[in-house]
Tab-separated table of C-alpha atoms in Angstrom:
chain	number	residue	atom	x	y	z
I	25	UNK	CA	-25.386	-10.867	5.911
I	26	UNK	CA	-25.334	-7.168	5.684
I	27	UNK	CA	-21.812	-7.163	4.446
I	28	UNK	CA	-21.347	-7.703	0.895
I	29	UNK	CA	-17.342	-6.363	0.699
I	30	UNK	CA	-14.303	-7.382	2.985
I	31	UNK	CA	-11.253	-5.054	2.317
I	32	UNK	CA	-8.002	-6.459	3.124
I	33	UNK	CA	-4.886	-4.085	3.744
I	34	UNK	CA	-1.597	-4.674	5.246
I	35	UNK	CA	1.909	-3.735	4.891
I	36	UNK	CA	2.290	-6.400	3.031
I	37	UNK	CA	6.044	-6.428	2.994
I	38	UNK	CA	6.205	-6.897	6.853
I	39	UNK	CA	4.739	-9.785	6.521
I	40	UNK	CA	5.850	-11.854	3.512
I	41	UNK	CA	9.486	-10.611	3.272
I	42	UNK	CA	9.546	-10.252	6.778
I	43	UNK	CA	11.103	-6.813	7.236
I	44	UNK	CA	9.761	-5.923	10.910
I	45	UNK	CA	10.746	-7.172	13.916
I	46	UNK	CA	8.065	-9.843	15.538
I	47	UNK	CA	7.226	-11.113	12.417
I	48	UNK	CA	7.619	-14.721	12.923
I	49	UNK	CA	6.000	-16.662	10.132
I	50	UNK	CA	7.704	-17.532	6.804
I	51	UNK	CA	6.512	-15.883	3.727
I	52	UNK	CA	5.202	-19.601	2.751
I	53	UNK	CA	3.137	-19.319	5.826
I	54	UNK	CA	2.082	-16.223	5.533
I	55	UNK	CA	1.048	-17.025	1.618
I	56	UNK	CA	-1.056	-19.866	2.929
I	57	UNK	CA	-3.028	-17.698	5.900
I	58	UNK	CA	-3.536	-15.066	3.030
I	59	UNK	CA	-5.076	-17.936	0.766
I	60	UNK	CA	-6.967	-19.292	3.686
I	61	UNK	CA	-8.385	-16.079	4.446
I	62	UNK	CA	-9.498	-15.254	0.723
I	63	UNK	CA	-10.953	-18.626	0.425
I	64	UNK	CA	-12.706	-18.243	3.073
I	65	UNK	CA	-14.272	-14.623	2.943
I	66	UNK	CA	-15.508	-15.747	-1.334
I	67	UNK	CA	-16.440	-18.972	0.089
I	68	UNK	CA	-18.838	-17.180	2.113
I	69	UNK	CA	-20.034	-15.251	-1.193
I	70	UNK	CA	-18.331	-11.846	0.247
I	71	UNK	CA	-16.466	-9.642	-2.292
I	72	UNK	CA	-12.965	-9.347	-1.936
I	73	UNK	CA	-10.638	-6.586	-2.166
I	74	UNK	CA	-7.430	-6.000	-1.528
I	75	UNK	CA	-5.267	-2.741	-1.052
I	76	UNK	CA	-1.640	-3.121	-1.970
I	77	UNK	CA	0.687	-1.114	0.691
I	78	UNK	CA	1.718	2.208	-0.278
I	79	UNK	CA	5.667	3.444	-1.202
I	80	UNK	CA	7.312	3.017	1.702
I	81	UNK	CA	11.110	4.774	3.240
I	82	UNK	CA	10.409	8.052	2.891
I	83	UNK	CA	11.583	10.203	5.190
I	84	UNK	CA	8.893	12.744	6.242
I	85	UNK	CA	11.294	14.398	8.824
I	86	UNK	CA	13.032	15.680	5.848
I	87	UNK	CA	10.447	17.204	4.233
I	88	UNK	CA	9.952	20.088	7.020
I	89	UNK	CA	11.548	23.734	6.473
I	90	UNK	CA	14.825	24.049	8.130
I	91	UNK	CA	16.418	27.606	8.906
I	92	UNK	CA	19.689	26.604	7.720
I	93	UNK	CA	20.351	23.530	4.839
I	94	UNK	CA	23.755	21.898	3.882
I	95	UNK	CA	22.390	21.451	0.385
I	96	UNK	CA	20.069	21.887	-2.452
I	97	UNK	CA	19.203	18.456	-2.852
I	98	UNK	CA	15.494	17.145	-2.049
I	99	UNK	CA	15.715	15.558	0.762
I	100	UNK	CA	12.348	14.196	1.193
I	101	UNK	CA	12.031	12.776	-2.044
I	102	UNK	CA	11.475	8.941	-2.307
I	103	UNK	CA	13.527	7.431	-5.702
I	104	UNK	CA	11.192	5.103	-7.232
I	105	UNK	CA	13.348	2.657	-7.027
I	106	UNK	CA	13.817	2.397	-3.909
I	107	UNK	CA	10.424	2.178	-3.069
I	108	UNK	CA	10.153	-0.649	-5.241
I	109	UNK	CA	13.161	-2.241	-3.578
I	110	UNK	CA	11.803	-1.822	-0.035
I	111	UNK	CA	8.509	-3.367	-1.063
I	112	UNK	CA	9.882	-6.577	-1.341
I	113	UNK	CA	9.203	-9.615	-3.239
I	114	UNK	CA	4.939	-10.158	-2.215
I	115	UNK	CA	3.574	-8.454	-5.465
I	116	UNK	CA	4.736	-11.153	-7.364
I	117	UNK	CA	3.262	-14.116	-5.539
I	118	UNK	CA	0.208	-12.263	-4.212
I	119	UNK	CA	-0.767	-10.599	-7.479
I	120	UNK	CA	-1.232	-13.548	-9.725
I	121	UNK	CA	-3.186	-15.125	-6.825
I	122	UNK	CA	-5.269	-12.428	-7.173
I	123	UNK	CA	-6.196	-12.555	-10.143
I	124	UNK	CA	-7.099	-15.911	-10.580
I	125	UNK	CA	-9.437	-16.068	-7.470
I	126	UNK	CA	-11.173	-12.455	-9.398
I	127	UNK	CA	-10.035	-10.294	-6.641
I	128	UNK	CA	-9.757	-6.904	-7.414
I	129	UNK	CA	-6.692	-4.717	-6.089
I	130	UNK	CA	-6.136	-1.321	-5.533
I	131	UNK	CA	-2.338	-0.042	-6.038
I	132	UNK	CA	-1.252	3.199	-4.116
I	133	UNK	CA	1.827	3.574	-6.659
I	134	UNK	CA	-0.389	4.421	-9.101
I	135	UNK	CA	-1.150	7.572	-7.635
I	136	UNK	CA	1.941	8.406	-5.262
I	137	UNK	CA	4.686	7.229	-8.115
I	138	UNK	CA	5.809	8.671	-11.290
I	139	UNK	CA	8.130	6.141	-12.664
I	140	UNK	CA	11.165	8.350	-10.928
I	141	UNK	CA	10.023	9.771	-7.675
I	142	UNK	CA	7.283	8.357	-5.228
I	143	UNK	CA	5.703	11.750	-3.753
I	144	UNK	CA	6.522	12.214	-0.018
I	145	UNK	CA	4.997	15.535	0.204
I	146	UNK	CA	2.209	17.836	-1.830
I	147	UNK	CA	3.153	21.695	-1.720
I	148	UNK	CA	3.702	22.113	1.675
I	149	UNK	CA	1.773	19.404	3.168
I	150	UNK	CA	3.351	16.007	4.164
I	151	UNK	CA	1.914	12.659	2.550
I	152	UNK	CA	3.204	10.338	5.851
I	153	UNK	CA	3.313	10.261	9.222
I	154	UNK	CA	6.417	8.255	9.087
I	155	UNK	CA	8.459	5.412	6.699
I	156	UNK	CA	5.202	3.349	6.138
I	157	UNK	CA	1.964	5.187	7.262
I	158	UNK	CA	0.136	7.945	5.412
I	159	UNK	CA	-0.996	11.227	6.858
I	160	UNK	CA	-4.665	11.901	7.115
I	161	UNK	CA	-3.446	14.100	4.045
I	162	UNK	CA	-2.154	11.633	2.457
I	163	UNK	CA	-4.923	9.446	2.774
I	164	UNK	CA	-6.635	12.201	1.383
I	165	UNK	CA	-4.276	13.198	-1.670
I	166	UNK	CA	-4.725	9.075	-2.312
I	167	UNK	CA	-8.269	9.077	-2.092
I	168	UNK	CA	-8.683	12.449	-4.201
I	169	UNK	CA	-6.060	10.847	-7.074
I	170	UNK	CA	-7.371	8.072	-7.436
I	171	UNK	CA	-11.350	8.314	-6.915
I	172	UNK	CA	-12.693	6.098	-10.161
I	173	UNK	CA	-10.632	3.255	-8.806
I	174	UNK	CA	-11.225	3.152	-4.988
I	175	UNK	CA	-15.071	3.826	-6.749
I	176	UNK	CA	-14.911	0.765	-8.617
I	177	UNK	CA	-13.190	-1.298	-6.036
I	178	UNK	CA	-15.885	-0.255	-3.290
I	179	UNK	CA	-18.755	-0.709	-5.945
I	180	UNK	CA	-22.062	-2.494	-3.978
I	181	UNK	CA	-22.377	-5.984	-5.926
C-alpha cells in the first residue's frame, strides 16, 4: 500500500526488436507481457511510469585521450541517426500504448540528443560505461538536464 509509483525501465530494444542474444520471445510477446504488466500495476491503482532507453552504440572507448591519433575526426561521437536506427522499431508500438492507458514517459533523447549528435561524453567526463549503459555521470548529466521532467514523472499522486 505504501507504494503509490511503479517505474518501468528496460532496454527496450533488446527486447521487442530482439537485438541481444537470449532474447527469446517475439516482439508480439513481448508487447503482450508489457500490456499485462501495465494492466496490472493501474489495475491495482499504482501510477505508472515508464523510462524510454537511452541512445545507444556509442563507443565510450573512443572517447579517452590517446598519445598518438590517425585523425581529427570525433570518434566518440554518436550520429543521431544512428542512435535512432539502433533503437529499433518499440517507440512506435509502445508509445501510443502509452498514451492511451495515461502513462507518462520519460525520454533520455531529449536530453542526450541534439537532432545531429547524441552526446557520448561532457568535457572530459564519459556519459557510458559501454554501448547501452550510462555512467554514474551520465546518470547524473541526465538527471541534472532534465530535472522538471523526471520531477513531474516522480510527482507523489
Amino acid at each position: 500500500p505504501a507504494i503509490h509509483t511503479v517505474v518501468l525501465a528496460g532496454h527496450w530494444p533488446a527486447y521487442f526488436d530482439r537485438q541481444e542474444g537470449g532474447v527469446t520471445a517475439t516482439a508480439a510477446e513481448f508487447e503482450r507481457a508489457f500490456h499485462a504488466t501495465v494492466e496490472h500495476y493501474q489495475g491495482l491503482h499504482k501510477r505508472v511510469v515508464v523510462l524510454l532507453a537511452p541512445p545507444t552504440g556509442s563507443k565510450p572507448r573512443s572517447c579517452l585521450a590517446r598519445p598518438i591519433t590517425m585523425t581529427k575526426k570525433r570518434l566518440c561521437d554518436l550520429p543521431q541517426p544512428l542512435a535512432t536506427e539502433n533503437d529499433g522499431a518499440y517507440r512506435a508500438s509502445m508509445l501510443p500504448y502509452l498514451a492511451a492507458r495515461q502513462v507518462p514517459v520519460f525520454d533520455p533523447f531529449r536530453a542526450l540528443c541534439d537532432g545531429a549528435i547524441c552526446k557520448t561524453i561532457d568535457g572530459d567526463q564519459i556519459l557510458y560505461v559501454d554501448i547501452n549503459h550510462l555512467s554514474p555521470f551520465g546518470g547524473a548529466y541526465l538527471a541534472r538536464h532534465q530535472v522538471a521532467a523526471l520531477r513531474e514523472l516522480l510527482r507523489q499522486p
